PDB file of C-alpha atoms in Angstrom:
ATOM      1  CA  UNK C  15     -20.601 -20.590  25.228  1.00 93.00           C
ATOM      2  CA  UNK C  16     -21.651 -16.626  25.584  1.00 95.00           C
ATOM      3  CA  UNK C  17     -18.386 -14.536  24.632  1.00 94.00           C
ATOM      4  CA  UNK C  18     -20.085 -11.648  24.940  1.00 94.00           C
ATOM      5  CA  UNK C  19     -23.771 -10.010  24.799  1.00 94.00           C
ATOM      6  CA  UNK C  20     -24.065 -10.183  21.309  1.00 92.00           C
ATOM      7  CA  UNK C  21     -21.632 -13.448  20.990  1.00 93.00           C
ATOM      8  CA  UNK C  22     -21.593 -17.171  21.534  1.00 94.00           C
ATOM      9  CA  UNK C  23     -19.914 -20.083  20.604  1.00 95.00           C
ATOM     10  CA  UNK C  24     -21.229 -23.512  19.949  1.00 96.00           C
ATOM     11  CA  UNK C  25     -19.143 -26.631  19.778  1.00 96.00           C
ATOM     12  CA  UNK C  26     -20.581 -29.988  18.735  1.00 97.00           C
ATOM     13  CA  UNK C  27     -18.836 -33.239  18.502  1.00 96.00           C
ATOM     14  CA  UNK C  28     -18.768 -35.711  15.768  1.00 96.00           C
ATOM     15  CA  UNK C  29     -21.299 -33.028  13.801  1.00 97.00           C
ATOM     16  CA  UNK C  30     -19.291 -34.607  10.183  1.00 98.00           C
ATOM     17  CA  UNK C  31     -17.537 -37.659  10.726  1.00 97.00           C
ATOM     18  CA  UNK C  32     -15.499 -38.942   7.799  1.00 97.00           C
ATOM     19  CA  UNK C  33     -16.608 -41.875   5.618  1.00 96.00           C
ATOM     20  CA  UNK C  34     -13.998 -44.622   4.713  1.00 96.00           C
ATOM     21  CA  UNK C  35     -11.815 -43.034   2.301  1.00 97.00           C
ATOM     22  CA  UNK C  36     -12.677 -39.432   2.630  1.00 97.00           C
ATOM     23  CA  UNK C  37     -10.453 -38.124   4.999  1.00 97.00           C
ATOM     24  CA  UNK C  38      -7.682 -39.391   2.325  1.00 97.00           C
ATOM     25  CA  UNK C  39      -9.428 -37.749  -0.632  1.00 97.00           C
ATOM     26  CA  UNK C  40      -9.733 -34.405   1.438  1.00 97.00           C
ATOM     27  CA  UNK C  41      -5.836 -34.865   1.782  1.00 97.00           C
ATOM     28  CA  UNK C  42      -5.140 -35.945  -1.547  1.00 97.00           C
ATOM     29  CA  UNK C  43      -7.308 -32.256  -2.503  1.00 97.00           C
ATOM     30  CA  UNK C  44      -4.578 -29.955  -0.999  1.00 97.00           C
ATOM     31  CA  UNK C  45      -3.165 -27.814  -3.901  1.00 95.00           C
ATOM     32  CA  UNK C  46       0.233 -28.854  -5.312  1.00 93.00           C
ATOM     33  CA  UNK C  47       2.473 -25.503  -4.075  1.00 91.00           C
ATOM     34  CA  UNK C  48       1.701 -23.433  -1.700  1.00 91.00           C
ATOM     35  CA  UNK C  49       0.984 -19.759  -2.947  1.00 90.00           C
ATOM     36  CA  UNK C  50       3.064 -16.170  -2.109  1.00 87.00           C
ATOM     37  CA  UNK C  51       2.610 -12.421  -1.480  1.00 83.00           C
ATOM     38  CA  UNK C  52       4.541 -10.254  -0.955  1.00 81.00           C
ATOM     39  CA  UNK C  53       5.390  -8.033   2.744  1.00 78.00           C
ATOM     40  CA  UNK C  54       7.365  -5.376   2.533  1.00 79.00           C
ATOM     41  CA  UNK C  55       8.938  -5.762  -0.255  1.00 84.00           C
ATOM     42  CA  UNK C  56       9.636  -9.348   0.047  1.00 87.00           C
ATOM     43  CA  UNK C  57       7.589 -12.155  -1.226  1.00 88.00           C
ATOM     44  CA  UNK C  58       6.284 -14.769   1.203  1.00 88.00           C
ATOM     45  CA  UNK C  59       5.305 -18.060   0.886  1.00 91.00           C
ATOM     46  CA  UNK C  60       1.778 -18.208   2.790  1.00 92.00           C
ATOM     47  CA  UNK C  61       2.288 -21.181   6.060  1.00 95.00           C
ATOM     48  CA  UNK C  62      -0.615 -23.259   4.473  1.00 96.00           C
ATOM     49  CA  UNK C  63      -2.545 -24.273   1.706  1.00 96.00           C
ATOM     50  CA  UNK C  64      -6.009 -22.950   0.723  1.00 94.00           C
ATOM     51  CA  UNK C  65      -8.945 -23.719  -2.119  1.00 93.00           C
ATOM     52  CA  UNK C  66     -12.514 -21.475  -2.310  1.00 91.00           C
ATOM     53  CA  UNK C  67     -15.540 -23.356  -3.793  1.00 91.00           C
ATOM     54  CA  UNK C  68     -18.610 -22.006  -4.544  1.00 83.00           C
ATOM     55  CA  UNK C  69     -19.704 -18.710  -4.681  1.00 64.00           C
ATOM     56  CA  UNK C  70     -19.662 -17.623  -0.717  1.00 50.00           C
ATOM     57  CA  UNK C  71     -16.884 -15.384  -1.140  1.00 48.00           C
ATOM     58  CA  UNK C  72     -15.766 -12.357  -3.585  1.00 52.00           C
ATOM     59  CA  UNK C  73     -13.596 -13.197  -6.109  1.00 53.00           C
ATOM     60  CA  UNK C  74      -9.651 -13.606  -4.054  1.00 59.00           C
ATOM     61  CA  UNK C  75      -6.335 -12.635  -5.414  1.00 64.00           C
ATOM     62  CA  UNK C  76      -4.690 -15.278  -4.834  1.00 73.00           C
ATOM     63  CA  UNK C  77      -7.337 -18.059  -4.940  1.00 81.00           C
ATOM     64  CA  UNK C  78      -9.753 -18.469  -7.806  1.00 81.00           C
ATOM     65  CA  UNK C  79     -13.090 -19.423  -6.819  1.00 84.00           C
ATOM     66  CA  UNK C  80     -13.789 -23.237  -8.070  1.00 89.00           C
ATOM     67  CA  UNK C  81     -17.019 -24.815  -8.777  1.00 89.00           C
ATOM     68  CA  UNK C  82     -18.958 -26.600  -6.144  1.00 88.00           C
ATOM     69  CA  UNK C  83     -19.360 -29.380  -8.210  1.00 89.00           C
ATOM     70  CA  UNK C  84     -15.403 -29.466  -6.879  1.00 93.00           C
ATOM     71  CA  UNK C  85     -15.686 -29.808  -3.568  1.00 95.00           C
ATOM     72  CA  UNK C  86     -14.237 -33.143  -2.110  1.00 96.00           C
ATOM     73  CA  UNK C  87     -17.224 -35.603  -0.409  1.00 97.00           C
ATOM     74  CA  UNK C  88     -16.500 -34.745   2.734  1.00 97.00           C
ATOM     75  CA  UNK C  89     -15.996 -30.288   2.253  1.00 97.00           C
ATOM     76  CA  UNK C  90     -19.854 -31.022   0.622  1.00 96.00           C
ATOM     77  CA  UNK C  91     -21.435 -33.116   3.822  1.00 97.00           C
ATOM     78  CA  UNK C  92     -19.672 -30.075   5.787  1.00 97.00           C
ATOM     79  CA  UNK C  93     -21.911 -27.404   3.356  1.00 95.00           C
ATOM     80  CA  UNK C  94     -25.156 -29.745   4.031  1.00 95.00           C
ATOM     81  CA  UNK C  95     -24.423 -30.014   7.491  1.00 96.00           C
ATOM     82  CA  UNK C  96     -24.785 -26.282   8.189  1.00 95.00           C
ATOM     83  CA  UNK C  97     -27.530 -26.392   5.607  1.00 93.00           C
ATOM     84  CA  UNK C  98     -29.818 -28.885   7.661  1.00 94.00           C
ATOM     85  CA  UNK C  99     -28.704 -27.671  11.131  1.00 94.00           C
ATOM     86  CA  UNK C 100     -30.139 -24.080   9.979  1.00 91.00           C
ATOM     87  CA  UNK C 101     -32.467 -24.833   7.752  1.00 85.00           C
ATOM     88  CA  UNK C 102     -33.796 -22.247   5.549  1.00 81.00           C
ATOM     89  CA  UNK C 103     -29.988 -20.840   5.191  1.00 85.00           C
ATOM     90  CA  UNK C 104     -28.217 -21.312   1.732  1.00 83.00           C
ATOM     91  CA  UNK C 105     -25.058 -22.177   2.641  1.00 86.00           C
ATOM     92  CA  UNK C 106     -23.352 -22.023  -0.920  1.00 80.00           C
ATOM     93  CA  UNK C 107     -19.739 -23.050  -0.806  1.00 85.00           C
ATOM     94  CA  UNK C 108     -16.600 -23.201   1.631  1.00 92.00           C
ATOM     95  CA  UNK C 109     -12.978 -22.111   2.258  1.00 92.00           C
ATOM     96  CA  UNK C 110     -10.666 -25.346   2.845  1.00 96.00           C
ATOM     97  CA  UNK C 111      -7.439 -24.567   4.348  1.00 96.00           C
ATOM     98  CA  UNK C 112      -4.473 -27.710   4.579  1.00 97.00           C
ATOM     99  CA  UNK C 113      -2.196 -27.365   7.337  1.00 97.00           C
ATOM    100  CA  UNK C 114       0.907 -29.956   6.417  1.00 96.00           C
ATOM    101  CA  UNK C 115       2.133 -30.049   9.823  1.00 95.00           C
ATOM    102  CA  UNK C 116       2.589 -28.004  13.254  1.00 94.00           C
ATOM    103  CA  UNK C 117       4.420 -25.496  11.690  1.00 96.00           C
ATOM    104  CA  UNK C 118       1.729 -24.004   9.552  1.00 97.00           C
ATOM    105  CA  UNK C 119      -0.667 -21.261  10.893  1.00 96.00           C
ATOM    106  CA  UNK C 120      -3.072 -19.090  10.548  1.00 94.00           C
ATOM    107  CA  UNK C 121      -2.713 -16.210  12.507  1.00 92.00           C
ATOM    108  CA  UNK C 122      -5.318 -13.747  14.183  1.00 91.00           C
ATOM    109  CA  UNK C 123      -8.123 -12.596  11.565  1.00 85.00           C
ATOM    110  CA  UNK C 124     -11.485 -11.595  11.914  1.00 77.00           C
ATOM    111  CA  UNK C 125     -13.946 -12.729   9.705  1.00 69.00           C
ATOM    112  CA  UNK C 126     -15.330  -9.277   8.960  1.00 59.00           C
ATOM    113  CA  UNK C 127     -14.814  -9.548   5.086  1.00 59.00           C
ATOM    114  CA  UNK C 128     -17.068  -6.886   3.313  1.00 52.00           C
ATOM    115  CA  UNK C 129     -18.947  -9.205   1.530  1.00 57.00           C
ATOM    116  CA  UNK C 130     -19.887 -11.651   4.637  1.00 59.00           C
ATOM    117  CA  UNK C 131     -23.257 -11.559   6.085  1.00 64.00           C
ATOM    118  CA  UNK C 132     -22.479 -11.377   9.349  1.00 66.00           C
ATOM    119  CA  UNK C 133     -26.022 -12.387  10.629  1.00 74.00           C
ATOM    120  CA  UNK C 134     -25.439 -15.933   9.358  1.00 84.00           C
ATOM    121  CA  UNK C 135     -23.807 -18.294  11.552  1.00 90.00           C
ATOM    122  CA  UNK C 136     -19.792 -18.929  10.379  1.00 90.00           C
ATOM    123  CA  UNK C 137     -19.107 -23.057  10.463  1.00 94.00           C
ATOM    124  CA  UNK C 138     -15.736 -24.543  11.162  1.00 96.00           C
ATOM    125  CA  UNK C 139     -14.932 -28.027  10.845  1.00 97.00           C
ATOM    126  CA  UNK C 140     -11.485 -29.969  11.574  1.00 96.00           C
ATOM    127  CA  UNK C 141     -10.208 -33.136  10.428  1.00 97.00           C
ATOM    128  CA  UNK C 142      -7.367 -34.713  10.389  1.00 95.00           C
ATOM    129  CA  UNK C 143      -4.649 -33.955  13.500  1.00 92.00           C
ATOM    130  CA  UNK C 144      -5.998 -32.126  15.926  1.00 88.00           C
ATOM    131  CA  UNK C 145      -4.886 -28.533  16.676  1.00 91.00           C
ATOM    132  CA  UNK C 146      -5.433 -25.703  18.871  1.00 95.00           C
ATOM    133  CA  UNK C 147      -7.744 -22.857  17.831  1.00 96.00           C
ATOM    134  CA  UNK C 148      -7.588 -19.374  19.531  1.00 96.00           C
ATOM    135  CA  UNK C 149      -9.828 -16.871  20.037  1.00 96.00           C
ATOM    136  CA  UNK C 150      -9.602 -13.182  21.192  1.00 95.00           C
ATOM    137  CA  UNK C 151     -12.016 -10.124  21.308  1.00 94.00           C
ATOM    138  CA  UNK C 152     -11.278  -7.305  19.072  1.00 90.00           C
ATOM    139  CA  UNK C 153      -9.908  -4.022  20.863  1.00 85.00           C
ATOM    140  CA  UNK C 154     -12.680  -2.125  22.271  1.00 89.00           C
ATOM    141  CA  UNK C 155     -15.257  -5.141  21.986  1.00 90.00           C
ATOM    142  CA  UNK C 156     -17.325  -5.346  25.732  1.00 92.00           C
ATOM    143  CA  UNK C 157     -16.686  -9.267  26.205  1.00 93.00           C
ATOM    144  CA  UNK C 158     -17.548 -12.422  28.594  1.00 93.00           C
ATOM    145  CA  UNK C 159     -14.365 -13.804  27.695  1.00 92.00           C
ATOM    146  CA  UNK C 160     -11.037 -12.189  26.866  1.00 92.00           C
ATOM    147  CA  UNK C 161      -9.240 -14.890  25.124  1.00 94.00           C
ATOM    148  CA  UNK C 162      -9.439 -18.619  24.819  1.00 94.00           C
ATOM    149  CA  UNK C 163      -7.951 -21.263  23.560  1.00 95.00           C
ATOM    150  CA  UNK C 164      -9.617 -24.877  22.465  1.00 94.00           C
ATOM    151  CA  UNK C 165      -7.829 -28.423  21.224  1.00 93.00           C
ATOM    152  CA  UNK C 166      -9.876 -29.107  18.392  1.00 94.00           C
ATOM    153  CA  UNK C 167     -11.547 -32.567  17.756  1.00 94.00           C
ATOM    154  CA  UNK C 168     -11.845 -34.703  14.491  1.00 94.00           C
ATOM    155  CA  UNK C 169     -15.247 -34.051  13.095  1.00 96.00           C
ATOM    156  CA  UNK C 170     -16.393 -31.303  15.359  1.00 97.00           C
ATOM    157  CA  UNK C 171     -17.873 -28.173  14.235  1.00 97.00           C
ATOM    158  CA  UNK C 172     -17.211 -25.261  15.888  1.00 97.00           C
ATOM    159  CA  UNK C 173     -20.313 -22.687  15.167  1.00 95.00           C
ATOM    160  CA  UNK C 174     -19.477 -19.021  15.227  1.00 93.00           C
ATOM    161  CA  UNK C 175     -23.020 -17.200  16.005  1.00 90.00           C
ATOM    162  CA  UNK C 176     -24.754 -13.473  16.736  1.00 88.00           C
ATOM    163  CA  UNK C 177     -22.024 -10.761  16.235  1.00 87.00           C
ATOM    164  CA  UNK C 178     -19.111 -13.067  16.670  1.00 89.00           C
ATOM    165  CA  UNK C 179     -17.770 -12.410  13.050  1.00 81.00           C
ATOM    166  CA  UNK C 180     -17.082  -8.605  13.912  1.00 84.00           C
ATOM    167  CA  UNK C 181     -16.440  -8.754  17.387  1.00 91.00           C
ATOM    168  CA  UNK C 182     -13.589 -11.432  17.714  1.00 92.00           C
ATOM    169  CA  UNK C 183     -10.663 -12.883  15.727  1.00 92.00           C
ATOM    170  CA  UNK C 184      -9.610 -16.266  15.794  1.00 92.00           C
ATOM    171  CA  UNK C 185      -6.264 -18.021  14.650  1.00 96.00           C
ATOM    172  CA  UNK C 186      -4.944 -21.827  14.409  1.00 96.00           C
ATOM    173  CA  UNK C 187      -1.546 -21.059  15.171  1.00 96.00           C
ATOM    174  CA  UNK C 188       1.888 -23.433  15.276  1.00 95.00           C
ATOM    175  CA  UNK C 189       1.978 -26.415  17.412  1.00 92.00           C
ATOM    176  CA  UNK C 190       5.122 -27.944  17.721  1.00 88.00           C
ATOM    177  CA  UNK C 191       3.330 -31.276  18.810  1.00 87.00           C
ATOM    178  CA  UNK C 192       1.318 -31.383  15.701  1.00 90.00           C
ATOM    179  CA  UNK C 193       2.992 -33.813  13.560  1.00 91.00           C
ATOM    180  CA  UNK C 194       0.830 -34.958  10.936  1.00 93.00           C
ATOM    181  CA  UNK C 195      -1.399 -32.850   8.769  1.00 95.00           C
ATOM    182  CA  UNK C 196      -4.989 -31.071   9.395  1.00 96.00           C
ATOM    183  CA  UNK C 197      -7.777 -29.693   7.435  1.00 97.00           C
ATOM    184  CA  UNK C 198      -9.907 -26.972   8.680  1.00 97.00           C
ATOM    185  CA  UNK C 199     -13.288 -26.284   6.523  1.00 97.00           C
ATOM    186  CA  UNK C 200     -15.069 -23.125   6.820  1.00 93.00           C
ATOM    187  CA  UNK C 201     -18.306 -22.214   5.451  1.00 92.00           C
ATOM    188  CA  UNK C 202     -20.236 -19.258   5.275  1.00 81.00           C
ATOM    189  CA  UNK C 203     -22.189 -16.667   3.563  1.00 76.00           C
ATOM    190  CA  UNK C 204     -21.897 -13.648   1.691  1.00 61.00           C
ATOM    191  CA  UNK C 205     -24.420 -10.818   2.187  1.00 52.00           C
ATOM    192  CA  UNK C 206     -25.841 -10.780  -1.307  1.00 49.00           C
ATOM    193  CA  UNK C 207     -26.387 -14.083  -0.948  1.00 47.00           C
ATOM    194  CA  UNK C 208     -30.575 -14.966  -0.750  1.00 40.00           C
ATOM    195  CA  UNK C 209     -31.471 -16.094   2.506  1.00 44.00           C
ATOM    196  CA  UNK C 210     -35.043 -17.454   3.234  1.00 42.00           C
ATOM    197  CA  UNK C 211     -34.967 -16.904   7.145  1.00 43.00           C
ATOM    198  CA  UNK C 212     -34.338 -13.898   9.373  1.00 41.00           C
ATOM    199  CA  UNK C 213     -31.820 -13.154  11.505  1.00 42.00           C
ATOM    200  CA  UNK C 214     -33.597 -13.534  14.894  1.00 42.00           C
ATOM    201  CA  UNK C 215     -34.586 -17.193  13.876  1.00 44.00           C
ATOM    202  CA  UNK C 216     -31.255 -17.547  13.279  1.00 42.00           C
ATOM    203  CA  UNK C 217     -30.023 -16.467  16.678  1.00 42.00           C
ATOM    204  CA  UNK C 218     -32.649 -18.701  18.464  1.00 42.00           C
ATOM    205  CA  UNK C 219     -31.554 -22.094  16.919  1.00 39.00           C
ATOM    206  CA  UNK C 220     -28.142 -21.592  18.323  1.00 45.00           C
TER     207      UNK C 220
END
């Protein structure tokens, strides 16, 4: 799907299905307490729960980055998933974020981190219930498509290609007809990261 000139889209379904017993070891990953910040003056507790392996992203405040050697079976198929689909690309690591029920979100971000190459294509893969993920252009941004909002599918990835990264922002947010929890894997790269293919190659496998 073309959200803009310089944007697209790319679902594909069943691109990681889980093996028996993954989808309960991905489960059984999710951190033990959920972590806090603090907003104006008051501290928070953040409406999911979230673990960084590998080496794709800058060091976070409130996650430490974990080995890869960490990841559970079925975050690693994810990372060698995007590796074979664009070959050539390094795909190091991945940010796994547990959702316990319909009532945790994640609200409208971009993914224009400063260390993120944004000429590599951004991977997002759901398992467990599935949710609703929204999307939205970024004030200013020339688009195709204004806003949109997809039901997400067990194993699916949902590929984030061109300029997408800087020109739109995307959120899972509550569902009050999600019952049962959800995992959403994301994986990336970070500009200093080596890459062994150029951008424009890139751009014409998707």
């Amino acid at each position: 799907m073309e959200l803009s000139a310089n944007s697209k889209l790319t679902q594909i379904i069943g691109a990681v299905e889980p093996l028996e017993g993954e989808l309960k070891a991905l489960m059984d990953a999710r951190p033990p307490k959920r972590e806090a910040c603090e907003i104006k003056n008051r501290v928070t507790s953040i409406p999911r729960f979230v673990r960084i392996f590998g080496t794709h992203s800058a060091q976070n405040e409130l996650y430490p980055i974990e080995s890869p050697e960490a990841m559970p079976s079925l975050v690693k198929r994810c990372v060698e998933y995007a590796k074979t689909k664009f070959s050539g690309i390094e795909y190091e690591g991945a940010t796994v974020t547990w959702f316990e029920n319909g009532g945790d979100y994640r609200g409208l971000a971009a993914d224009d981190d400063v260390e993120v190459d944004e000429t590599v294509p951004s991977l997002y893969f759901i398992f467990g219930e599935t949710r609703f993920m929204e999307i939205r252009r970024l004030y200013g941004i020339r688009a195709y498509v204004e806003a949109l909002i997809l039901r997400t599918q067990q194993g699916a990835a949902y590929i984030f290609g061109g300029k997408s990264q800087r020109e739109f922002r995307h959120a899972f947010p509550r569902d009050r007809n999600c019952d049962h929890a959800s995992v959403v894997v994301r994986v990336r790269m970070v500009a200093s990261a080596a890459k062994k293919q150029k951008t424009e190659d890139v751009e014409e496998i998707l």
